[in-house]
C-alpha angles and dihedrals in degrees: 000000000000091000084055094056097046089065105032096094093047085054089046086051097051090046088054090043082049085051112100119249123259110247119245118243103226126236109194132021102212106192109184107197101209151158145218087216086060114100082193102047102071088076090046082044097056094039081057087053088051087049089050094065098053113093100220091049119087090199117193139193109201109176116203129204103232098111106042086111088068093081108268110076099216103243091213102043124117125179088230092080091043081054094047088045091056098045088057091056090058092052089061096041085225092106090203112153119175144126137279086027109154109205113207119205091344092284111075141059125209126161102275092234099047106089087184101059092040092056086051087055093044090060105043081053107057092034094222091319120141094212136013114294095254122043125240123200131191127212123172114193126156096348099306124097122222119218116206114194107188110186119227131215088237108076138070093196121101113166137067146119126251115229123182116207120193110225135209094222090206125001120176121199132190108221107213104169137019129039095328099044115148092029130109121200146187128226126200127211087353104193116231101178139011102223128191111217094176139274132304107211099188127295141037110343137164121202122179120205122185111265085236093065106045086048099043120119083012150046104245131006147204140238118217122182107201138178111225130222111212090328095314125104123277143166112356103227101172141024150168154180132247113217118304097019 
């Protein structure tokens, strides 16, 4: 027995090591809006890289094609991201467009390589909050995910639309010709759709979306709940990571 005793809370530590890990409620969606055509975006490219490794951070790359005339064609880019950038202008009714923009929380816009200004913008986002004001909660089983939405006190929204977008978790991309000719450079959570799952009216909701789609074009995805401006995207209320990001 006393054998027994001397190992018991060894064993009760590697069963909590073997426990999953609780997943993280985000705090900020950081989506930088770049291009392998930019001479300024690698140092906004690689701060994204840093963002992409906080837990509490859902970090994005979302190349647009804009550029492409200046003599390097970006090999990630996808009009649908210049159009989602410019929508978001319009949101703001600031119209800027211009890379690298880093947009946080869907609301507001800082220059994609000054951490300063992004951590401001952080913070006038969440309000004091540690994680974005609705919780958002990820289940794989039998090839569907299940998406659970759990309403919190602390928000007057109700309204918004669930959108699931497979990532590239790290791309790297050897730059032969334009402004940023000679460099390679790695990408983080690069986005390769923008995918509408349905509507969350208020409330607590639950949506499923076939494994294959929230995967397809990546190796690993993201879940936004966002409330829309006059169809265009606003305020990011809710978020969460796939597996192994």
């Amino acid at each position: 027995m006393a054998s027994r005793l001397r190992f018991f809370p060894a064993a009760l530590a590697l069963a909590a090591l073997l426990q999953p890990a609780r997943a993280e409620q985000p705090r900020a969606v950081v989506e930088l809006f770049t291009s392998q055509g930019c001479s300024s975006c690698p140092p906004a490219d690689a701060l994204l890289v840093e963002y992409s490794r906080q837990p509490d951070i859902v970090a994005l790359s979302l190349p647009v094609n804009y550029w492409d005339y200046l003599g390097w064609k970006d090999t990630l880019a996808h009009v649908a991201f210049t159009e989602r950038q410019k929508a978001y202008a319009h949101s703001r009714k600031d119209r800027q467009v211009f890379t690298p923009q880093m947009i946080v929380n869907g609301k507001k816009s800082s220059i994609g390589s000054d951490r300063d200004q992004i951590e401001q913008a952080i913070q006038a986002t969440t309000k004091g909050r540690k994680a974005l004001p609705v919780q958002v909660k990820l289940s794989e089983t039998n090839g569907t995910v299940t998406i659970a939405v759990e309403e919190t006190p602390d928000t007057a929204q109700r309204e918004g639309e669930i959108w699931v977008l497979p990532v590239l978790r790290s791309q790297t991309v050897p730059i032969e010709r334009g402004e940023n000719r000679g460099k390679t450079i790695t990408y983080a959570n690069v986005v390769r759709g923008l995918n509408r799952v349905g509507e969350w009216r208020g409330g607590s909701a639950r949506f499923e979306v076939p494994l294959e789609t929230a995967l397809k074009g990546g190796d690993g995805y993201v879940v936004l709940l966002q409330s829309t401006d006059a169809a265009r995207p606003g305020v990011i209320l809710g978020a969460a990571k796939g597996p192994g990001l």
